[in-house]
Amino acid sequence: MTSKNGFDPGYEREAKLPRRDWVLLPVLCLATICLLAGSVEFGARRMFKKLDAAGQDCLTLDYASAWVRGIPNCKVWEKIPEGELTEYRFNSSGYRNNFDFGPKSPDTYRIVMIGTSMAAGFRVPEQQTFGALLPAELSRRTGRKVELYNEALPWRVSSSLQRYFNETIATNPDLILWILMPSDIENPSWVHRDGVNPLSQRAGVWHRIRAALATGSFRSSIAAIFIQSRTATLLRILLYASPSQYVKSALHEGDYKTEFLKSEPSPEWQKDLSGFKSNAANIEGQASKAGIPLVAVLLPDRKQAAMISLMGDWPRGFDPYKLDNDLRAIISNHGGTYIDILPDFRAIPNPQLDYFAIDGHLNPKGHAMINRLLSEKLTNGAVAGLTASGQKRIGSETGQ
Amino acid sequence: MDNASFQFVGFGLAVALISNFSRSPVWRSAVLLVASLIFIGLVERNPLALLPMAGFLLLGYGCLLLIERGWSRSLAWVLVAVIFVYIWLKKYTFLPEGSFLHYSYFVLGLSYIFFRVLHLLIEAADRTERRHIGIGAYLTYTINFTTLVSGPIQRYDKFAQDQFAVEPIPLGPRVMGSQLERIIRGFFKVNVLAMLFNMVRVDAFAQLSQPLPVSFKLYAAFRLAVVFPLFLYCNFSGYIDIVIALARLMRIRLPENFDRPFAAPSFIDFWNRWHITLSTWLKTYVYNPLLVVLMRRISSPALQPLLGTLALFVAFFLIGLWHGRTSEFIFFGILQGGGVALNKLWQMGLAGTLGTKRYRGLAKNPLYIAFSRGLTFSWFAFTLFWFWSDWGQIDSDYHSIGRLNWSAVWLAVWLSSTVVLALWEWLRAVLLSIRTSEGPILVSRYALVVYASALGLISLVVTVLLNQPAPGIVYKAF
């Protein structure tokens, strides 16, 4: 049973390690790690520059009374790591439009768009947002002059929209276009669920490290500190370019932000959804009373778009279309029109690349895509003033 | 624990450390046995679920005792019994559904235990001198946690030679350093490279189903075809790197399971380099005995090369069949056996047509080697479609771009793999030619420290960033 290994050709006395190697090898190891980590972070910082200022600087937000407004005529430049240098210019009404609102001319079809940061075109130059692109595209498709007032602002979710709805109606629109995001339901009280004022979230490195250390386990603390680095930004942009990887990472986190993707959401989410339902009823009621048609559309968030492109290959217990179906029922039940663009994401290759990988907002390519989808859906008969006769006109102009 | 996670590596390193507290074979074997039992306990918490596996191990040991006590003439029946119980426990679909145990039980590593048990039985029957293997040694060998999940399949005599040696094989700083480097390399392969390749595969598969223009789909089909062999290699060989290194730190030398398979210039050579311990097992216990039987029965010298080809087909068909219980794996086996058999016939035909000398000259031609290497890779990639998908998925993939486009995709796979693999071999040769008096710089301990540090850092960063469970090891399912 037992044997000596002396006969084995592989049994050789190991040559002694030279004394200098006991120092040299650990130094080499440390030097490699420092050099690699340092050079990647340095390169990533060059590649993903960031300005301290942000679009939120043009907002005033009253935490106590759930009130958010844009500062009239405010101008600020923003640069997030993954985006380009972006100018924010607010008009005299405190909205992100490059013109002031005025009386409507009789031959103009006026749309007022309401919603949150995605609709306000945050992180993207104003002229590249779908809010800015849509009037020209709709005018081209319908043959009539279409203008769009963008009254969307970050954190103007359904509960706070009601407070400003009189302003929306006062602009005398022909159509109210309500751009919904999953976060509108997640976050009905327009402040983050942790109760932190969103405008105060920019903090110093030391503050962020302390906050990270307070997150719980050692591993999650390390991850939370590392995530602050620009190397993490670079890696996340590279890894999250893959829809499957991104979906896996996003769903694995399992926080409240994935609740809307579940086939059977939690009671907490159901409660938020019923809160949204009553807010939507109120908003639609006001629109109906004023005789203005309201059209709502859900823009998928990045993980939802990525899931749709996976064509059913997502983890069991999830359904990216669940919220779409719920919203269709809610909006239609109260007399509004619901436009469904989610199924169109199936025919878009890598739709998650149309969003900023980390920030999550639509990038310029994404805004162009939403412009195309919205203009198609708004002119295909869903909205009376933008359809049949307009389509005929285009047909006659192009000789079709 | 049953994958290449931090926990598994940490567990293995802790066991290696404890195992080295004493050089005594009794201590080291006790540590290995207890560690293996703890490992199984950590993977499967329900003791009832372990009963079928325990029963199989006891059956194997009982059969071994019978043969050791002179019942070697009943070997055939013993083998049939063990094979039948294995097939029954693995729920092969040709057995009636009602005959199976209808509760969830532990089968992780059962295939590898099966190979080890058959090896012990056959060798025990073949031995002229009597040898007794105690229950402790038997269990330490069959459920060794380093080889339980995905092999490699080690011969008992080699295992015993290291594990039960009075003077164990040496373990100095050089060996420890190189094993740590290998663990990091393996961890990187599984957790970073395989993860990336799998990501490409899943995305490509989804794109084939999306209503996209055909140009997108062609590119997706190309990625799907190319990337799975690379994923499988990194996933499997990375895990094997880790377990070989952990075992070596416990002073056990496990056999190598891979030898740069994509450098193989023929499909026959490929199987000498891929899952080596499995193909060696089948060559030893299926190919050789089958060939001997066939040659005894059919004595015509003209037919002997064809008999060898037939034996090859059977051995490699069984490799395919071993992987799974469904008709996809039967077809996978036919493609493996068919590939090896066709390769053999091609070699014989070419040698017959050109003459042995000219054929040998051609086989050394770099261009011929490069195209053969590309073809070998492409054929393996093609066969793997029956490995990772089912008939429904294959049908959907096929119809997504049609026959003509798939032909173009496979031609592109062949040509591109020919070029890329040739460039890779050339680059490797150039880098290895840079030498000092101690050998190539690329494999010096200084270079190993540099790239182990880099790979370790990358693995750590990616693992922390993604914060996901470690990817599963594909071969643990078999």
Short mmCIF file of C-alpha atoms in Angstrom, two decimals, chain B residues 34 72 100 105 121 176 197-198 208 214 219 228 239 325 333 365 369 388 405 434 441:
data_model
loop_
_atom_site.label_atom_id
_atom_site.label_comp_id
_atom_site.label_asym_id
_atom_site.label_seq_id
_atom_site.Cartn_x
_atom_site.Cartn_y
_atom_site.Cartn_z
CA VAL B 34 -12.50 14.12 5.85
CA SER B 72 -12.40 -12.48 -11.41
CA PHE B 100 -36.37 5.55 -11.40
CA TYR B 105 -30.71 12.95 -5.07
CA LEU B 121 -12.58 -3.61 -10.99
CA MET B 176 4.24 26.29 -4.30
CA PHE B 197 -17.05 33.96 -24.03
CA ASN B 198 -20.33 32.80 -22.55
CA LEU B 208 -30.28 34.84 -34.06
CA VAL B 214 -29.52 39.01 -42.18
CA TYR B 219 -22.31 37.80 -37.63
CA PHE B 228 -18.51 27.92 -27.59
CA TYR B 239 -11.22 24.36 -13.26
CA ARG B 325 -28.95 10.87 -21.77
CA GLY B 333 -21.30 10.78 -30.13
CA ASN B 365 3.75 21.13 -44.61
CA ILE B 369 -1.11 21.82 -40.90
CA TRP B 388 -25.14 22.74 -25.69
CA ASN B 405 -25.86 31.21 -45.14
CA ILE B 434 13.34 34.42 -26.33
CA ILE B 441 11.76 34.06 -20.46
#
